[in-house]
mmCIF file of C-alpha atoms in Angstrom:
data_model
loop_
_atom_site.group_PDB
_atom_site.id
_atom_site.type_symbol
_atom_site.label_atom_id
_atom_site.label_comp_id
_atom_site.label_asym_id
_atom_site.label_seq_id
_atom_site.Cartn_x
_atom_site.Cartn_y
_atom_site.Cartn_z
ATOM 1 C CA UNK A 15 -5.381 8.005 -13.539
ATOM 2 C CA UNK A 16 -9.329 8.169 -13.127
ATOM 3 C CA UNK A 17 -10.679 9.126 -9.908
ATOM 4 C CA UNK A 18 -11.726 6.372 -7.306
ATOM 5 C CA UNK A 19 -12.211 5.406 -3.606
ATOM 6 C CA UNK A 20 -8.583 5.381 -3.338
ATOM 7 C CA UNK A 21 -7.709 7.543 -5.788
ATOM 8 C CA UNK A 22 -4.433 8.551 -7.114
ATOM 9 C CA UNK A 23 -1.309 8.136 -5.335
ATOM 10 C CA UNK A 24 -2.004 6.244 -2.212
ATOM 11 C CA UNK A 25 0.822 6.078 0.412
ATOM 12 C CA UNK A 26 1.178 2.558 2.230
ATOM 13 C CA UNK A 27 1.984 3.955 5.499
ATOM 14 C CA UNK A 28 4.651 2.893 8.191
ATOM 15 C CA UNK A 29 3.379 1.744 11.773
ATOM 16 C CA UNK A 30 5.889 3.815 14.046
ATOM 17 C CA UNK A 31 7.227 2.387 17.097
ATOM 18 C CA UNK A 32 8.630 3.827 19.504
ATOM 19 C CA UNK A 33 12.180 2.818 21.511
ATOM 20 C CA UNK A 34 10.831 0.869 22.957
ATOM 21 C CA UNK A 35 8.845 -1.098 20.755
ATOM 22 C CA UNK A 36 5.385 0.300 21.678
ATOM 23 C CA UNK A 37 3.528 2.433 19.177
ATOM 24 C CA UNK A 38 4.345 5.735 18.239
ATOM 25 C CA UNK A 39 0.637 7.187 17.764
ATOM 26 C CA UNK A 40 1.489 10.617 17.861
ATOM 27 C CA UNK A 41 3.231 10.414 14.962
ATOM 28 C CA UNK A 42 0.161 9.663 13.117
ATOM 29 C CA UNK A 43 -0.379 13.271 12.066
ATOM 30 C CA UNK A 44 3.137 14.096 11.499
ATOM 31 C CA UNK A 45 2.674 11.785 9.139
ATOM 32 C CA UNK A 46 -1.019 12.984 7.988
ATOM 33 C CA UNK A 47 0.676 16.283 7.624
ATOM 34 C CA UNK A 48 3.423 14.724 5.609
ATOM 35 C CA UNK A 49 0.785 13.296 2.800
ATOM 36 C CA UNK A 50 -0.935 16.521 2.992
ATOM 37 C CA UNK A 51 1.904 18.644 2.236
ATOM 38 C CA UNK A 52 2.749 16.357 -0.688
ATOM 39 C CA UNK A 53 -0.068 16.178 -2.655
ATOM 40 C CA UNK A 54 -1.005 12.399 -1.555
ATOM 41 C CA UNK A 55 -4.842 11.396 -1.771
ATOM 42 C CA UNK A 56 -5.157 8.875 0.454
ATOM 43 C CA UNK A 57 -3.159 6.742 3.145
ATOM 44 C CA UNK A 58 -3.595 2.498 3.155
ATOM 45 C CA UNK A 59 -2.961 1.060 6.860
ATOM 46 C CA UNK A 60 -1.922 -1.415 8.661
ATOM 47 C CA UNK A 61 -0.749 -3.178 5.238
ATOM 48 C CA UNK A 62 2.540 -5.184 4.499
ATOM 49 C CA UNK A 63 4.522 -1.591 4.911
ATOM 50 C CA UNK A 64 2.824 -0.950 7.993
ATOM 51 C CA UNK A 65 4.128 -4.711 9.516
ATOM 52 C CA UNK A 66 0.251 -5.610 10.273
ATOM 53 C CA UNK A 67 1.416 -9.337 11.023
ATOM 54 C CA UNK A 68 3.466 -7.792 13.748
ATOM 55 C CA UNK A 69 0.696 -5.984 15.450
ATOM 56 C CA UNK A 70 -1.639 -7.556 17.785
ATOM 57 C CA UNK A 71 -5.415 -7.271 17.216
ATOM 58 C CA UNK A 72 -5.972 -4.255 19.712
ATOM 59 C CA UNK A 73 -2.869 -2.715 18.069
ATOM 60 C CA UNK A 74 -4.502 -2.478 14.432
ATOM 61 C CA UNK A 75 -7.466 -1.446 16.123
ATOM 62 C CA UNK A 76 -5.363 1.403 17.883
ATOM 63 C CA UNK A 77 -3.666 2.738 14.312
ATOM 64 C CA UNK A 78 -7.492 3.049 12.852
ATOM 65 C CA UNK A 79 -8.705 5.234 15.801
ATOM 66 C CA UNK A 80 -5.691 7.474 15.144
ATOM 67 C CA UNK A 81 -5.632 7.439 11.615
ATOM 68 C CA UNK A 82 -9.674 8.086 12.001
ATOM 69 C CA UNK A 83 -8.706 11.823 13.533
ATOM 70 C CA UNK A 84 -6.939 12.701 10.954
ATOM 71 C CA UNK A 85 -9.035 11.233 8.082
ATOM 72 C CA UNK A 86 -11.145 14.195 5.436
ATOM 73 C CA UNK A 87 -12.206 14.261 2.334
ATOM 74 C CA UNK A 88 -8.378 15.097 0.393
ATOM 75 C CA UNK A 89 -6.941 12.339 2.619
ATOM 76 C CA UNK A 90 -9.078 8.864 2.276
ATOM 77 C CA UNK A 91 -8.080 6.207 4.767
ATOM 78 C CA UNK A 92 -8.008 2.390 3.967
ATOM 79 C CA UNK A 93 -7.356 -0.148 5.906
ATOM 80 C CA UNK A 94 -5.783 -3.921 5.883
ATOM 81 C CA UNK A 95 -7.676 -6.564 7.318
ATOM 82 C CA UNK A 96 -4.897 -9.175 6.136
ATOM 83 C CA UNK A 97 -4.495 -12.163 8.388
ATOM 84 C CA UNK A 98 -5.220 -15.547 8.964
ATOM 85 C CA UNK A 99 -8.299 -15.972 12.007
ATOM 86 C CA UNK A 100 -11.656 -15.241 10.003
ATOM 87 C CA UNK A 101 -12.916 -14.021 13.140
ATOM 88 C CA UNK A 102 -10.303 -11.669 13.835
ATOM 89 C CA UNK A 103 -10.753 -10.148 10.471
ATOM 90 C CA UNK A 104 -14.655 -10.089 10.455
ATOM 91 C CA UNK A 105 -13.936 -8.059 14.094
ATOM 92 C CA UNK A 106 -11.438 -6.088 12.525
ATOM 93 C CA UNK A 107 -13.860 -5.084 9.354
ATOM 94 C CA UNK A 108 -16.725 -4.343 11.185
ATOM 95 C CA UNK A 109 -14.536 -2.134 13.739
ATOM 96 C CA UNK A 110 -13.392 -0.364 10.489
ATOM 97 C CA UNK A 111 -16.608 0.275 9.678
ATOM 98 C CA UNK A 112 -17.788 1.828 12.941
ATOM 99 C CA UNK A 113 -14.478 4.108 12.406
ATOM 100 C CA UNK A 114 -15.847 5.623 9.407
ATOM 101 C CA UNK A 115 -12.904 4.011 7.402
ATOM 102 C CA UNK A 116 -13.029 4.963 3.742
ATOM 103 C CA UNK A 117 -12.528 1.632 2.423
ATOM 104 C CA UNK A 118 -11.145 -2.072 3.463
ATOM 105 C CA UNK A 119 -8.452 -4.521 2.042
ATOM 106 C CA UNK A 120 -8.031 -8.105 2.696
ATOM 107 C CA UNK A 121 -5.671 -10.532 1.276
ATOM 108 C CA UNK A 122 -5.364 -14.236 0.823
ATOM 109 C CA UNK A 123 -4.882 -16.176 4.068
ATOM 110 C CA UNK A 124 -1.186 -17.041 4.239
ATOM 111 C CA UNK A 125 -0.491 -20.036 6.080
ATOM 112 C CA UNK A 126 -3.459 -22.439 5.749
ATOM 113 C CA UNK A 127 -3.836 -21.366 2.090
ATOM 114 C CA UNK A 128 -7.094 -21.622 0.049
ATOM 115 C CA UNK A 129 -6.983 -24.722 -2.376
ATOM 116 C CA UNK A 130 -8.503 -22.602 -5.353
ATOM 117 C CA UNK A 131 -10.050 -19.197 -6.353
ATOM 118 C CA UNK A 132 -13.337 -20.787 -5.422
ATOM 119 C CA UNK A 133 -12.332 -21.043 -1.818
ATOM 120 C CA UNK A 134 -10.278 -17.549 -1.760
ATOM 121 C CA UNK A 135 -13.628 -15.891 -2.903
ATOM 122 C CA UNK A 136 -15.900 -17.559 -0.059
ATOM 123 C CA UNK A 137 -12.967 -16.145 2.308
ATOM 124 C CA UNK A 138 -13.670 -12.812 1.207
ATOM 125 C CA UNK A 139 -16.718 -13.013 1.137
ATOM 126 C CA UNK A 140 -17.692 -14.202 4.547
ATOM 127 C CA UNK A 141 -15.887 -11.164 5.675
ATOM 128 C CA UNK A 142 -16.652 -8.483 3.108
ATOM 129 C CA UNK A 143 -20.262 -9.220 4.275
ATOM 130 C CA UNK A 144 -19.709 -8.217 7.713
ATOM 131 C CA UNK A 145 -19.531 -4.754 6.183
ATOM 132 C CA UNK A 146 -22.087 -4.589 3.438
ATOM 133 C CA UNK A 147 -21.738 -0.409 3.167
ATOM 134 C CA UNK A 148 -18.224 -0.798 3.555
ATOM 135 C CA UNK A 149 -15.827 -0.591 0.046
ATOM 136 C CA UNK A 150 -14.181 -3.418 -0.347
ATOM 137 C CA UNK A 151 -10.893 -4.568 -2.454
ATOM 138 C CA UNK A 152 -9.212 -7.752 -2.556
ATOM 139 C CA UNK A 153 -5.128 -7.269 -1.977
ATOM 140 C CA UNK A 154 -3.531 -9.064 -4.426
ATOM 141 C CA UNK A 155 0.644 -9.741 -3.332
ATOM 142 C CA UNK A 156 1.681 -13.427 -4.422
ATOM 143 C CA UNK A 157 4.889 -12.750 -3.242
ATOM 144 C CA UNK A 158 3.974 -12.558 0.494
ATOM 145 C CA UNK A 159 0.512 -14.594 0.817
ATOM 146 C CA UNK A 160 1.522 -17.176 -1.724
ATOM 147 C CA UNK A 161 -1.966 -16.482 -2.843
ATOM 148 C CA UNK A 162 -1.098 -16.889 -6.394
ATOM 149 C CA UNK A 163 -4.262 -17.062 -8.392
ATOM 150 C CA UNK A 164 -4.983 -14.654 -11.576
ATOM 151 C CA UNK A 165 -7.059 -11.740 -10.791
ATOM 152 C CA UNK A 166 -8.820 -12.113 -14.005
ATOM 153 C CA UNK A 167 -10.582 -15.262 -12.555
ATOM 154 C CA UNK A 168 -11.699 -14.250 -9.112
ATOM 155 C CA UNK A 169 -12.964 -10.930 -10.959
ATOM 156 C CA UNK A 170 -15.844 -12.859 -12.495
ATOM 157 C CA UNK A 171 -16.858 -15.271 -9.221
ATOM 158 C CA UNK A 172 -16.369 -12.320 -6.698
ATOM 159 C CA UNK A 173 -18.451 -10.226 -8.870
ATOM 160 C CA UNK A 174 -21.344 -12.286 -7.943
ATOM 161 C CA UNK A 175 -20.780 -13.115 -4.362
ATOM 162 C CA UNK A 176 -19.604 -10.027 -3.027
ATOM 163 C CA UNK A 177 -21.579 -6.514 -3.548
ATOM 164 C CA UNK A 178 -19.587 -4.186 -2.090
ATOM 165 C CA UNK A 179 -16.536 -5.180 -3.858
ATOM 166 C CA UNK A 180 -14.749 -1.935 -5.834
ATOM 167 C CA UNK A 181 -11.778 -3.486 -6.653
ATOM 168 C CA UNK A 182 -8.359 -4.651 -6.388
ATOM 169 C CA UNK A 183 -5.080 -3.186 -5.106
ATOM 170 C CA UNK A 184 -2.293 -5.217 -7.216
ATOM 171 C CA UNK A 185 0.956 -5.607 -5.619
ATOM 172 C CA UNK A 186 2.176 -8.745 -8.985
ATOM 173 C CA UNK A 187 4.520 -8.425 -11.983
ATOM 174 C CA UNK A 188 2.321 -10.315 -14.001
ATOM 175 C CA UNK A 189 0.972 -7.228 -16.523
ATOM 176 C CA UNK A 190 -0.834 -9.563 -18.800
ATOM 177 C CA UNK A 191 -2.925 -10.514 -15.711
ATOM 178 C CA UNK A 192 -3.437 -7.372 -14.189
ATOM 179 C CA UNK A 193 -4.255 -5.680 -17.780
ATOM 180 C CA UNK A 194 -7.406 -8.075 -18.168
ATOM 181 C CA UNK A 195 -8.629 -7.580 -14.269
ATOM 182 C CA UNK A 196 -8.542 -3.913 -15.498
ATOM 183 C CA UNK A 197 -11.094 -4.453 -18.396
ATOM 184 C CA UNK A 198 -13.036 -6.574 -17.257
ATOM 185 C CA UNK A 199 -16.878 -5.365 -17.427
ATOM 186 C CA UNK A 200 -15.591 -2.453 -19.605
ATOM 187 C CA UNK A 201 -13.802 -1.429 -16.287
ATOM 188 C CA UNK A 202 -16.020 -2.009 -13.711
ATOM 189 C CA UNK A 203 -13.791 -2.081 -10.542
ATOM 190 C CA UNK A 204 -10.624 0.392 -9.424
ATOM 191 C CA UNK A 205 -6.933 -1.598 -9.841
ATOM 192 C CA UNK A 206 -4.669 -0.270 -7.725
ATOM 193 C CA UNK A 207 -0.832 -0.705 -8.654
ATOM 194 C CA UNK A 208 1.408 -1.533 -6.238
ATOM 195 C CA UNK A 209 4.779 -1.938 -7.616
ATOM 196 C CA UNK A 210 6.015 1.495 -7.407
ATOM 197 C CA UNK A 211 9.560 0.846 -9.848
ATOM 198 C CA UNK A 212 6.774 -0.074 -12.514
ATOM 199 C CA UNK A 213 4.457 2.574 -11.884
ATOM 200 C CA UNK A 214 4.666 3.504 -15.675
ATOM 201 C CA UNK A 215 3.632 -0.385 -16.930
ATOM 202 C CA UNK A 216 0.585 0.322 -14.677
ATOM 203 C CA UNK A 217 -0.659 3.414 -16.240
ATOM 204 C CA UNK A 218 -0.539 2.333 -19.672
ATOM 205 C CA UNK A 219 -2.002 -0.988 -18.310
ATOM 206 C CA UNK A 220 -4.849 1.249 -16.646
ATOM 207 C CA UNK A 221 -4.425 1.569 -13.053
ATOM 208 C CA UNK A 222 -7.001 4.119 -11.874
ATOM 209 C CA UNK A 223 -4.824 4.451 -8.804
ATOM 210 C CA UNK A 224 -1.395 3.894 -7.145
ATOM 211 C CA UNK A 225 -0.499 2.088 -3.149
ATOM 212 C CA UNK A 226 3.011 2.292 -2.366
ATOM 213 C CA UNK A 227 5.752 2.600 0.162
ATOM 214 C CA UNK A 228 7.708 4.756 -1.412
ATOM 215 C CA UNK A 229 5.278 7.360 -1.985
ATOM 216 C CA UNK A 230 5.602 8.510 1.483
ATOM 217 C CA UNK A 231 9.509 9.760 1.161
ATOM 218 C CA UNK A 232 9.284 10.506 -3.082
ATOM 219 C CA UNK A 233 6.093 11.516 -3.736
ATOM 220 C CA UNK A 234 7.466 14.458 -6.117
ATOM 221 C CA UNK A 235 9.326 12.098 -8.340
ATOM 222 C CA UNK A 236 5.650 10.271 -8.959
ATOM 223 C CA UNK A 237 3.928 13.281 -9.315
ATOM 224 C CA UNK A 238 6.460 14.332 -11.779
ATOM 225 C CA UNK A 239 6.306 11.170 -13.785
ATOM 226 C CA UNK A 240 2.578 10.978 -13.654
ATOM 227 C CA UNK A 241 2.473 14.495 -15.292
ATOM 228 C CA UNK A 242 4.670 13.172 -17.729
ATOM 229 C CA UNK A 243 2.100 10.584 -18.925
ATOM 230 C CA UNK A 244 -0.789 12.625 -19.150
ATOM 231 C CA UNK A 245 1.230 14.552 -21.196
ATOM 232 C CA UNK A 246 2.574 12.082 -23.726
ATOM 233 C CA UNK A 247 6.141 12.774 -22.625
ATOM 234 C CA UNK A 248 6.978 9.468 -22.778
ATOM 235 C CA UNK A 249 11.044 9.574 -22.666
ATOM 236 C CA UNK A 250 11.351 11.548 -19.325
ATOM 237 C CA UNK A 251 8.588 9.220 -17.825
ATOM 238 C CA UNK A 252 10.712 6.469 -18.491
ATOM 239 C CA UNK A 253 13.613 8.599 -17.156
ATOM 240 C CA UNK A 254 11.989 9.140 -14.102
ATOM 241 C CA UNK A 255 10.696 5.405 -13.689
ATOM 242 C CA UNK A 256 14.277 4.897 -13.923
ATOM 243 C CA UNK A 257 15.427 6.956 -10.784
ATOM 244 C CA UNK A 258 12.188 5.060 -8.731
ATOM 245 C CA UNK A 259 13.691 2.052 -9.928
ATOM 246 C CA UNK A 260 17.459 2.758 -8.704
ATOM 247 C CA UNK A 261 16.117 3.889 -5.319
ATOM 248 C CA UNK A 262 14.155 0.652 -5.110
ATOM 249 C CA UNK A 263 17.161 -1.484 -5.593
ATOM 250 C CA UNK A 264 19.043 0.490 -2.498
ATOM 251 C CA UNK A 265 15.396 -0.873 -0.684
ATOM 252 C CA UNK A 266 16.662 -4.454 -1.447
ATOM 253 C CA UNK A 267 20.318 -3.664 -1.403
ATOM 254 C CA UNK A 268 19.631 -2.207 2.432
ATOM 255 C CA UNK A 269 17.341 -5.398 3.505
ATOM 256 C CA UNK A 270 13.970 -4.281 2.439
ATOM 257 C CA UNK A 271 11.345 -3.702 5.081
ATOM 258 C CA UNK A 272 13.953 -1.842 7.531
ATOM 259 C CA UNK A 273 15.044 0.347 5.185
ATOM 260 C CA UNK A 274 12.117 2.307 4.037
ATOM 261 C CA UNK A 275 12.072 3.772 8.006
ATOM 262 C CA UNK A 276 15.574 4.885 8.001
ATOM 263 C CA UNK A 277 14.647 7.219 4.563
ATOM 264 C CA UNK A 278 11.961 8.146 6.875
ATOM 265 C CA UNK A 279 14.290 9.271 9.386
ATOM 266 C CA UNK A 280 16.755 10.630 6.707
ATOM 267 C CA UNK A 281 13.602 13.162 5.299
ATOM 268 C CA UNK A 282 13.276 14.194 8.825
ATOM 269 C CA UNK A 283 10.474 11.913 10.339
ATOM 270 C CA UNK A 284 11.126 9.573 12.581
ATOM 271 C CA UNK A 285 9.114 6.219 12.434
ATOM 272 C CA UNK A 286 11.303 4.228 14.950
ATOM 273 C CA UNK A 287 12.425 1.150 13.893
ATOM 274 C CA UNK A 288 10.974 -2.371 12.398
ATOM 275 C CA UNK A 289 9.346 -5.179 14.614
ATOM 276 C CA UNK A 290 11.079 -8.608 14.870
ATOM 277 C CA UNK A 291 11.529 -10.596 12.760
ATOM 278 C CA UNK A 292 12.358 -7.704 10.284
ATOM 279 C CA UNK A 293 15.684 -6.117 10.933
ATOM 280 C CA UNK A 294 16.806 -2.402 10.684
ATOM 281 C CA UNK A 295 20.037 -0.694 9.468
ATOM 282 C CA UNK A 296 23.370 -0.497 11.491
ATOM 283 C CA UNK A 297 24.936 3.167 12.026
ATOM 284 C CA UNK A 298 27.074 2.302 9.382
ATOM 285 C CA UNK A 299 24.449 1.071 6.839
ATOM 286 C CA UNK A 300 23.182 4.328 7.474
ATOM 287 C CA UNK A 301 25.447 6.220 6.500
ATOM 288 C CA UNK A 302 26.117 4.013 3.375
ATOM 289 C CA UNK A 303 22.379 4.297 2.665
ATOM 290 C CA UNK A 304 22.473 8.177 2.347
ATOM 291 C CA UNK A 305 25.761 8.362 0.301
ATOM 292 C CA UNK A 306 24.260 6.197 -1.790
ATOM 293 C CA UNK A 307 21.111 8.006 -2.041
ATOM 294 C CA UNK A 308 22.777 11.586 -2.507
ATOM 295 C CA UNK A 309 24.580 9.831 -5.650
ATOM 296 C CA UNK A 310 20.840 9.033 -6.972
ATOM 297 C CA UNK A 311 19.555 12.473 -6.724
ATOM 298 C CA UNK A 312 16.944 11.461 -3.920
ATOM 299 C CA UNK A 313 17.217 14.310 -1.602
ATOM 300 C CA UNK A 314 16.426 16.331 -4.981
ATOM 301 C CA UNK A 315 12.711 14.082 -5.767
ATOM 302 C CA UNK A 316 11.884 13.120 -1.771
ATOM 303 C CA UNK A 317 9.134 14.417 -0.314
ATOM 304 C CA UNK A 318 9.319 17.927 1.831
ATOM 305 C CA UNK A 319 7.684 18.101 5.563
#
């Protein structure tokens, strides 16, 4: 993968709670510590991992001053400005700013939804331009904004409307889509991936970088496979897409959102558990959850504090 603002593998990082629902901010460089020790180049915050529509405005705002301490130039910090208030977000972007944020992500407004691409772009950019020295990328995820236009149309109207605009992290399946978003203007803008069990259709696609929750428990197993590809060894990158994608199917075997903070806990750092609505793991699923990891090799690929 080439080098960018976020560059290589990018760990969407979880907002820890504590018991009692409150955050967890001193966990913010145990967890700083944890990319650090495992090779990651940057940390994305206050995303769809990090349950940003749980968090109130002053809460978001919280997580950046933290995650501004522990910020350098091996661990870039972006931040989410998803939501649905345009003020709120043009607040939020222009507080990132002051922060000395590396970079800023925003992603389709998901309840009164834009009409077309047309309207989506003059979204973005009435906040983008809060921020004009700010790098900017659009946050592409259909499946939760229900913002489902084709990146290789907005490329070509944002282009024009929105300067500081480097590119786009892509949380889609559609490969045909994301491959033309990735060559447009011979490459002009960094496309993220963001479906870690198809890291490997990414690559070849020509991701310049990677944002993904499971890079903060098995960052080895994507190091592994990304050495794999630059070295043409093509059959055990597909093996170990394979293991990525049987520990992502315990994700949605487990319930999803909930489970990616009991791994947490199961590596040894605790994140406390998910906000309502989202629902965590019983003692039991616990249990189930590691036996069922063990059989998968995980403890073997996760990452090491």
């Amino acid at each position: 993968m080439e080098q960018g603002i976020l560059r290589g593998l990018v760990a969407a990082a979880f907002t820890p709670f504590q018991e009692n629902g409150d955050l967890a901010l001193g966990q913010v460089s145990k967890l700083a510590q944890l990319y650090r020790t495992n090779r990651l180049n940057g940390v994305f915050i206050n995303g769809t991992t990090g349950e940003f529509a749980s968090l109130s405005l002053s809460e978001q705002k919280d997580i950046i001053e933290a995650w501004q301490e522990e910020k350098d130039e091996h661990l870039k910090v972006g931040v989410m400005l998803g939501g649905t208030c345009l003020k709120d977000m043009q607040e939020l972007a222009r507080f990132s700013a002051e922060q000395g944020m590396d970079a800023a992500a925003l992603l389709s407004p998901y309840y009164f939804r834009p009409a077309n691409i047309g309207v989506l772009v003059d979204f973005v950019a009435a906040i983008a331009e809060t921020v004009p020295d700010l790098p900017f990328y659009y946050y592409h995820i259909p499946s939760m904004s229900r913002g489902d236009f084709l990146m290789r149309e907005f490329l070509p109207l944002a282009a024009a409307r929105i300067p500081n605009l480097v590119g786009i992290k892509y949380s889609h399946y559609n490969i045909m889509d994301f491959q033309a978003a990735c060559l447009f203007e011979d490459g002009r803008y960094d496309m993220l991936w963001g479906t870690d069990e198809a890291l490997l259709s990414g690559l070849v696609a020509g991701a310049s970088g990677a944002i993904g929750s499971t890079y903060n428990y098995a960052a080895p197993l994507y190091h592994d496979l990304l050495d794999c590809y630059e070295k043409k060894e093509l059959d055990k990158a597909r093996m170990l897409q394979g293991k990525s994608v049987a520990m992502v199917e315990l994700l949605f075997k487990y319930g999803g959102a909930g489970v990616g903070k009991a791994i947490m806990n199961l590596i040894g750092l605790d994140c406390g558990e998910v906000r309502t609505p989202l629902s965590g793991l019983s003692l039991m699923e616990h249990k189930a959850l590691e036996k069922e990891l063990k059989a998968i090799d995980f403890f073997d690929f996760c990452c090491q504090l």
